[in-house]
Amino acid sequence: MIVAQRKTVPELMEILQGHPRLLVLGCGTCVTVCLAGGEREVSIIASAIRMASRLRGQPIQVEELTIERQCDNVFLEQAAEAIERNSAVLSLGCGAGVQALAERYAQKPVYAGLDTAFLGILEERGIWTEKCSSCGACVLHDFGGVCPITRCAKHLLNGPCGGSRPDRCEVRPDRECAWQLIYQRLKDIGQLDRIKKIAPPKDWSTSLDGGCRTIIREDHRI
Amino acid sequence: MISEAFQPKILAFCCHYCAYASADLMGSMRIQYPPNVRIIRTPCTGRLEVNFFLKALEDGADGVLVAGCMEGGCHFINGNLCAKRRVNHVREMLAEIGLEKERLRMVNVSAAMARPLADLIIDMVETVRRLGPNPLRTSTPASESETHS
Ligand code: SF4
Ligand code: SF4
């Protein structure tokens, strides 16, 4: 899922200056699961904005709403009236949700209330970790299902580096060494020979190259 | 200068299994405590959400006291430890918002600690009295908030 976290109240107050009526719009999907932008967080952030704006002498009237999914036009319609009656929207969706809203409501200022951080998983209560950098050409099969691009601090495809320790990365002592994990996992599944293969330079044209990436599925077009 | 007459309004969320029982015992033992405190019984302090504390302060409570079981003594094992983390989180948020974090406090008592609970309540009232009224009580809200879901 997409993992995000809230911006601080002073950051929000700076962003929201000059908007007397604000809709705080939550999203019921990824950011609800990562406890950053669901119905409960909407209530918390709306309350914080109301309090902070009153204390700063410029009270903001805040409406709260959470829809099922912000990155989908079908669900965005459910917010149309609420968006209409407010002077701006603070989206608690991920970056995709914020932009979907802004595209759909061209005349309305739409702001991001969260910092969208990464694609990851819930490790244990209150701890999320990044697992995938969406590079566009997945190589997990060669690395025992452990992503070296995301989880190795040096993004090494031919690792480990010289500083690897059995239990930790030399760059971030609080992280496991991805290459130790790759080695262990390949060993466990009897595919250690894969580690001998020299990985060629990765083709990054599927990643951060030439603007946003698009997928067109002719079989699904009408 | 803060008027001597300022009588803070304090909400006290009291866990059914400890603080609420102690509050009951305070009554039986005829222990006086300031009438500034309105007690709300909660099944466990772990039931208390971040937005409960924010809402109470937003709506004008001068202080919020959370009274749970002694650490290690929670009827539901770790509800009071969850509450402690949430209280600390909201205290940090209050600083961001611009409200004194001392307006929210968590204390731990057992069901037999009537006198200590009375003292903790007195101390909370004194702390909030020193802080003065919650500025949100006097400032005007933008208007009634609306909630849709
Ligand atoms: S190889 Fe690319 S797509 Fe696969 S997990 Fe790593 S970053 Fe994600
Ligand atoms: S110690 Fe391991 S994870 Fe860290 S940079 Fe080196 S190979 Fe990568």
Coordinates of C-alpha atoms and ligand atoms in Angstrom, one line a residue:
Chain A
M1 CA 0.0 0.0 0.0
I2 CA 0.9 3.7 -0.2
V3 CA 2.2 5.0 3.1
A4 CA 2.0 8.6 4.1
Q5 CA 2.2 10.7 7.2
R6 CA 0.6 14.0 8.3
K7 CA 2.2 17.4 7.8
T8 CA 2.6 19.4 11.0
V9 CA 0.0 21.9 12.1
P10 CA 2.3 25.0 11.5
E11 CA 3.0 23.7 8.0
L12 CA -0.7 23.3 7.3
M13 CA -1.5 26.8 8.7
E14 CA 1.1 28.3 6.3
I15 CA -0.4 26.4 3.4
L16 CA -4.0 27.3 4.2
Q17 CA -3.6 31.0 4.7
G18 CA -6.5 33.0 3.3
H19 CA -9.1 30.2 3.1
P20 CA -12.0 30.9 5.4
R21 CA -13.9 27.7 4.5
L22 CA -12.0 24.5 4.1
L23 CA -13.0 20.9 3.3
V24 CA -10.7 18.3 4.9
L25 CA -11.2 15.3 2.6
G26 CA -10.1 11.9 3.7
C27 CA -9.6 8.8 1.6
G28 CA -10.8 5.4 2.7
T29 CA -8.1 3.3 1.0
C30 CA -4.3 3.2 1.6
V31 CA -4.1 6.2 3.8
T32 CA -6.8 4.8 6.1
V33 CA -4.9 1.6 6.5
C34 CA -1.7 3.5 7.3
L35 CA -3.5 5.7 9.8
A36 CA -2.7 8.9 8.0
G37 CA -5.8 10.1 6.1
G38 CA -8.9 8.1 7.0
E39 CA -12.0 9.3 8.7
R40 CA -10.4 9.4 12.2
E41 CA -7.4 11.4 10.9
V42 CA -9.7 13.8 9.2
S43 CA -11.4 14.4 12.5
I44 CA -8.1 14.9 14.2
I45 CA -6.6 17.3 11.6
A46 CA -9.8 19.2 11.2
S47 CA -9.9 19.8 14.9
A48 CA -6.3 20.8 15.0
I49 CA -6.9 23.3 12.1
R50 CA -9.9 24.8 13.8
M51 CA -8.0 25.3 17.0
A52 CA -4.8 26.6 15.5
S53 CA -6.6 29.0 13.2
R54 CA -8.7 30.4 16.0
L55 CA -5.7 30.9 18.2
R56 CA -4.0 32.7 15.4
G57 CA -7.0 35.0 15.1
Q58 CA -8.0 33.8 11.6
P59 CA -10.7 31.2 12.2
I60 CA -11.2 28.7 9.5
Q61 CA -14.5 26.9 9.1
V62 CA -13.7 23.3 8.5
E63 CA -16.0 20.7 7.0
E64 CA -15.0 17.0 7.2
L65 CA -15.7 14.3 4.7
T66 CA -14.1 11.0 3.8
I67 CA -14.7 9.2 0.5
E68 CA -13.9 5.7 -0.4
R69 CA -11.0 6.5 -2.8
Q70 CA -9.7 9.8 -4.0
C71 CA -7.7 8.6 -7.0
D72 CA -10.9 7.4 -8.7
N73 CA -13.3 9.7 -10.5
V74 CA -16.2 7.6 -9.7
F75 CA -15.8 8.2 -5.9
L76 CA -14.7 11.8 -6.4
E77 CA -18.2 12.7 -7.5
Q78 CA -19.4 12.0 -3.9
A79 CA -17.4 15.0 -2.8
A80 CA -18.6 17.4 -5.5
E81 CA -21.1 19.3 -3.3
A82 CA -18.8 19.6 -0.3
I83 CA -16.0 20.8 -2.6
E84 CA -18.3 23.3 -4.2
R85 CA -19.3 25.0 -0.9
N86 CA -15.8 25.4 0.4
S87 CA -13.1 27.8 -0.7
A88 CA -10.3 25.2 -0.7
V89 CA -9.7 21.5 -0.2
L90 CA -7.1 19.9 2.1
S91 CA -6.7 16.4 0.8
L92 CA -5.6 13.6 3.1
G93 CA -5.2 11.3 0.2
C94 CA -1.8 10.3 -1.2
G95 CA -0.2 12.5 -3.9
A96 CA -2.2 10.7 -6.6
G97 CA -5.4 11.5 -4.8
V98 CA -4.5 15.2 -4.4
Q99 CA -3.8 15.5 -8.1
A100 CA -6.9 13.6 -9.2
L101 CA -8.9 16.1 -7.2
A102 CA -7.1 19.1 -8.6
E103 CA -7.6 17.9 -12.2
R104 CA -11.2 17.2 -11.6
Y105 CA -12.0 20.5 -9.9
A106 CA -10.0 22.9 -12.0
Q107 CA -11.2 26.1 -10.2
K108 CA -10.6 24.9 -6.7
P109 CA -7.3 25.2 -4.7
V110 CA -6.4 21.7 -3.6
Y111 CA -3.6 21.1 -1.1
A112 CA -1.8 18.1 0.2
G113 CA -2.3 17.5 3.9
L114 CA 0.0 14.5 4.0
D115 CA 3.6 13.8 2.9
T116 CA 3.3 10.7 0.8
A117 CA 6.3 8.6 1.7
F118 CA 6.5 5.2 0.0
L119 CA 5.1 1.9 -1.1
G120 CA 5.4 -0.4 1.8
I121 CA 3.8 -2.6 4.4
L122 CA 2.8 -2.6 8.1
E123 CA 5.7 -4.3 9.8
E124 CA 4.1 -4.2 13.3
R125 CA 1.7 -1.9 15.1
G126 CA 2.8 1.6 14.2
I127 CA 5.8 0.7 12.1
W128 CA 5.7 0.8 8.3
T129 CA 8.6 0.0 6.0
E130 CA 9.3 0.7 2.3
K131 CA 9.4 -2.4 0.1
C132 CA 9.2 -1.2 -3.5
S133 CA 10.3 1.9 -5.5
S134 CA 8.1 1.1 -8.5
C135 CA 11.0 1.0 -10.8
G136 CA 8.8 -0.3 -13.7
A137 CA 10.8 -3.4 -14.4
C138 CA 10.7 -5.8 -11.4
V139 CA 13.8 -7.9 -10.8
L140 CA 12.6 -9.5 -7.6
H141 CA 12.9 -13.0 -9.1
D142 CA 16.7 -12.7 -9.3
F143 CA 17.0 -11.6 -5.7
G144 CA 14.9 -14.1 -3.7
G145 CA 12.0 -11.6 -3.4
V146 CA 14.0 -9.0 -1.6
C147 CA 14.2 -5.7 -3.5
P148 CA 17.9 -4.5 -3.7
I149 CA 16.9 -1.2 -5.2
T150 CA 14.6 -0.2 -2.4
R151 CA 16.1 -2.0 0.6
C152 CA 19.9 -1.8 0.0
A153 CA 21.0 1.7 1.1
K154 CA 23.3 1.8 -2.0
H155 CA 20.7 0.3 -4.4
L156 CA 23.3 -2.3 -5.4
L157 CA 22.3 -4.9 -7.9
N158 CA 25.6 -6.7 -7.5
G159 CA 26.1 -6.7 -3.7
P160 CA 26.8 -6.8 -1.0
C161 CA 29.0 -3.8 -0.4
G162 CA 32.2 -4.1 1.7
G163 CA 30.4 -2.9 4.8
S164 CA 27.7 -5.5 5.0
R165 CA 27.3 -7.2 8.4
P166 CA 25.2 -10.3 9.1
D167 CA 22.5 -8.3 10.9
R168 CA 22.7 -4.8 9.7
C169 CA 23.5 -2.3 6.9
E170 CA 26.7 -0.2 7.3
V171 CA 24.8 2.9 6.2
R172 CA 21.8 2.6 8.5
P173 CA 22.7 0.5 11.6
D174 CA 19.0 0.3 12.4
R175 CA 18.3 -1.6 9.1
E176 CA 19.0 -5.1 8.0
C177 CA 21.5 -5.5 5.2
A178 CA 19.3 -6.2 2.1
W179 CA 22.1 -8.4 0.7
Q180 CA 22.2 -10.6 3.7
L181 CA 18.5 -11.0 3.3
I182 CA 18.9 -11.8 -0.4
Y183 CA 21.7 -14.3 0.4
Q184 CA 19.7 -16.0 3.2
R185 CA 16.5 -16.2 1.2
L186 CA 18.2 -17.6 -2.0
K187 CA 19.9 -20.2 0.3
D188 CA 16.6 -21.1 1.9
I189 CA 14.9 -21.7 -1.4
G190 CA 17.8 -23.5 -3.0
Q191 CA 18.6 -20.8 -5.6
L192 CA 22.0 -19.6 -4.3
D193 CA 23.4 -20.0 -7.8
R194 CA 21.4 -16.9 -8.8
I195 CA 23.7 -14.8 -6.7
K196 CA 26.6 -15.7 -9.0
K197 CA 24.9 -14.0 -11.9
I198 CA 26.3 -10.6 -12.6
A199 CA 23.4 -8.2 -13.0
P200 CA 23.8 -5.8 -16.0
P201 CA 23.2 -2.1 -15.5
K202 CA 19.5 -1.6 -15.0
D203 CA 17.5 0.1 -17.7
W204 CA 16.1 3.1 -15.8
S205 CA 14.0 4.2 -18.8
T206 CA 11.1 2.5 -17.1
S207 CA 11.5 4.6 -14.0
L208 CA 12.3 8.3 -13.4
D209 CA 12.7 9.1 -17.1
G210 CA 10.9 11.5 -19.3
G211 CA 8.1 12.6 -17.0
C212 CA 5.2 10.6 -15.7
R213 CA 4.8 7.0 -16.8
T214 CA 1.7 5.8 -18.5
I215 CA 0.3 2.3 -19.0
I216 CA -2.1 1.8 -22.0
R217 CA -4.0 -1.4 -22.1
E218 CA -5.6 -1.7 -25.5
D219 CA -7.5 -4.8 -24.3
H220 CA -9.3 -2.7 -21.8
R221 CA -10.0 0.3 -23.9
I222 CA -13.3 1.0 -25.5
Chain B
M1 CA -2.9 38.7 36.1
I2 CA -5.1 35.7 36.4
S3 CA -8.1 36.3 38.6
E4 CA -8.3 34.3 41.9
A5 CA -11.9 33.7 40.9
F6 CA -11.0 31.7 37.8
Q7 CA -12.6 28.3 38.2
P8 CA -11.2 26.0 35.5
K9 CA -13.4 23.4 33.9
I10 CA -11.6 20.1 33.8
L11 CA -12.7 16.9 32.2
A12 CA -11.4 13.7 33.9
F13 CA -11.6 10.5 31.9
C14 CA -11.5 7.9 34.6
C15 CA -11.0 4.2 34.0
H16 CA -13.8 2.1 35.4
Y17 CA -11.4 -0.3 37.1
C18 CA -9.2 2.1 39.0
A19 CA -9.7 5.8 39.0
Y20 CA -13.5 5.7 38.8
A21 CA -13.5 3.3 41.7
S22 CA -11.1 5.6 43.6
A23 CA -13.3 8.5 42.9
D24 CA -16.2 6.5 44.4
L25 CA -14.0 5.7 47.4
M26 CA -13.2 9.4 47.8
G27 CA -16.9 9.9 48.2
S28 CA -17.3 7.1 50.8
M29 CA -14.3 8.4 52.7
R30 CA -15.7 12.0 52.6
I31 CA -12.5 13.3 50.9
Q32 CA -13.0 16.7 49.4
Y33 CA -11.9 17.5 45.9
P34 CA -12.4 20.6 43.8
P35 CA -15.7 20.8 42.0
N36 CA -13.9 21.9 38.9
V37 CA -13.6 18.4 37.7
R38 CA -16.3 16.5 35.7
I39 CA -15.7 12.8 35.7
I40 CA -16.4 10.7 32.7
R41 CA -16.3 7.0 33.2
T42 CA -14.5 5.0 30.5
P43 CA -14.2 1.2 30.3
C44 CA -10.4 1.6 30.0
T45 CA -8.2 4.5 29.2
G46 CA -7.2 2.5 26.1
R47 CA -10.6 3.3 24.7
L48 CA -9.7 7.0 24.5
E49 CA -8.9 8.3 21.1
V50 CA -6.7 11.2 20.1
N51 CA -9.7 13.1 18.8
F52 CA -11.5 12.8 22.2
F53 CA -8.8 15.0 23.8
L54 CA -8.6 17.4 20.9
K55 CA -12.4 17.8 20.8
A56 CA -12.6 18.4 24.5
L57 CA -10.1 21.2 24.3
E58 CA -11.6 22.6 21.1
D59 CA -15.0 22.8 22.8
G60 CA -13.6 24.8 25.6
A61 CA -12.5 22.5 28.4
D62 CA -9.7 24.2 30.3
G63 CA -7.9 21.0 31.0
V64 CA -8.2 17.2 30.4
L65 CA -7.1 14.7 33.0
V66 CA -6.8 11.0 32.0
A67 CA -6.7 8.7 35.0
G68 CA -5.8 5.1 34.3
C69 CA -4.6 2.1 36.2
M70 CA -1.0 1.8 37.5
E71 CA 1.4 0.8 34.8
G72 CA 1.4 -3.0 34.8
G73 CA -2.0 -3.1 36.5
C74 CA -4.4 -2.5 33.5
H75 CA -7.5 -4.7 33.6
F76 CA -7.0 -5.1 29.8
I77 CA -3.2 -5.6 30.1
N78 CA -1.9 -2.6 28.2
G79 CA -4.8 -0.1 27.6
N80 CA -3.2 2.4 30.0
L81 CA 0.1 2.2 28.1
C82 CA -1.8 2.9 24.8
A83 CA -3.4 5.8 26.5
K84 CA -0.1 7.1 27.7
R85 CA 1.3 7.1 24.1
R86 CA -1.8 8.9 22.8
V87 CA -1.7 11.5 25.5
N88 CA 1.9 12.2 24.8
H89 CA 1.1 12.4 21.1
V90 CA -1.7 14.9 21.7
R91 CA 0.6 17.0 24.0
E92 CA 3.0 17.3 21.1
M93 CA 0.1 18.2 18.8
L94 CA -1.1 20.9 21.2
A95 CA 2.3 22.5 21.1
E96 CA 2.0 22.6 17.3
I97 CA -1.5 24.0 17.6
G98 CA -0.4 26.7 20.0
L99 CA -2.1 25.5 23.2
E100 CA -0.2 24.7 26.4
K101 CA 0.4 21.0 26.6
E102 CA 0.0 21.1 30.3
R103 CA -3.7 21.3 29.7
L104 CA -3.6 17.5 29.1
R105 CA -2.2 15.2 31.7
M106 CA -2.3 11.4 32.4
V107 CA -2.1 10.0 35.9
N108 CA -2.1 6.5 37.2
V109 CA -3.9 5.3 40.3
S110 CA -5.2 2.0 41.7
A111 CA -8.8 1.5 42.8
A112 CA -7.7 2.1 46.4
M113 CA -5.9 5.3 46.0
A114 CA -8.6 7.8 46.9
R115 CA -6.4 10.3 48.7
P116 CA -3.6 10.3 46.1
L117 CA -6.3 10.8 43.4
A118 CA -7.7 13.7 45.2
D119 CA -4.2 15.2 45.4
L120 CA -3.6 14.6 41.7
I121 CA -6.9 16.3 40.9
I122 CA -6.0 19.3 43.2
D123 CA -2.6 19.5 41.4
M124 CA -4.3 19.5 38.0
V125 CA -6.7 22.2 39.0
E126 CA -3.9 24.3 40.3
T127 CA -1.8 23.8 37.1
V128 CA -4.7 24.8 34.9
R129 CA -5.6 27.7 37.1
R130 CA -2.1 29.0 36.6
L131 CA -2.4 28.6 32.9
G132 CA -5.7 30.6 32.8
P133 CA -8.8 29.9 30.8
N134 CA -8.6 28.0 27.6
P135 CA -8.2 30.7 25.0
L136 CA -10.5 28.7 22.7
R137 CA -13.3 29.3 25.2
T138 CA -13.2 33.0 24.6
S139 CA -12.2 33.2 20.9
T140 CA -15.0 32.9 18.3
P141 CA -15.1 29.8 16.1
A142 CA -15.6 30.3 12.4
S143 CA -19.0 28.9 12.9
E144 CA -20.5 25.5 13.6
S145 CA -18.5 22.7 12.0
E146 CA -20.2 20.2 9.9
T147 CA -19.4 16.5 9.6
H148 CA -20.4 14.4 6.7
S149 CA -19.4 10.9 6.0
Ligands
SF4_1 S1 12.6 -4.4 -8.5 FE1 11.5 -2.5 -8.9 S2 9.3 -3.1 -9.1 FE2 10.5 -4.8 -8.1 S3 10.2 -4.4 -5.9 FE3 12.1 -3.4 -6.5 S4 11.6 -1.3 -7.1 FE4 9.7 -2.5 -6.9
SF4_2 S1 25.4 -3.0 4.1 FE1 24.0 -4.2 2.8 S2 22.1 -3.0 2.6 FE2 23.8 -1.7 3.4 S3 24.6 -0.7 1.6 FE3 25.9 -2.5 2.0 S4 24.9 -4.1 0.8 FE4 23.4 -2.5 0.8

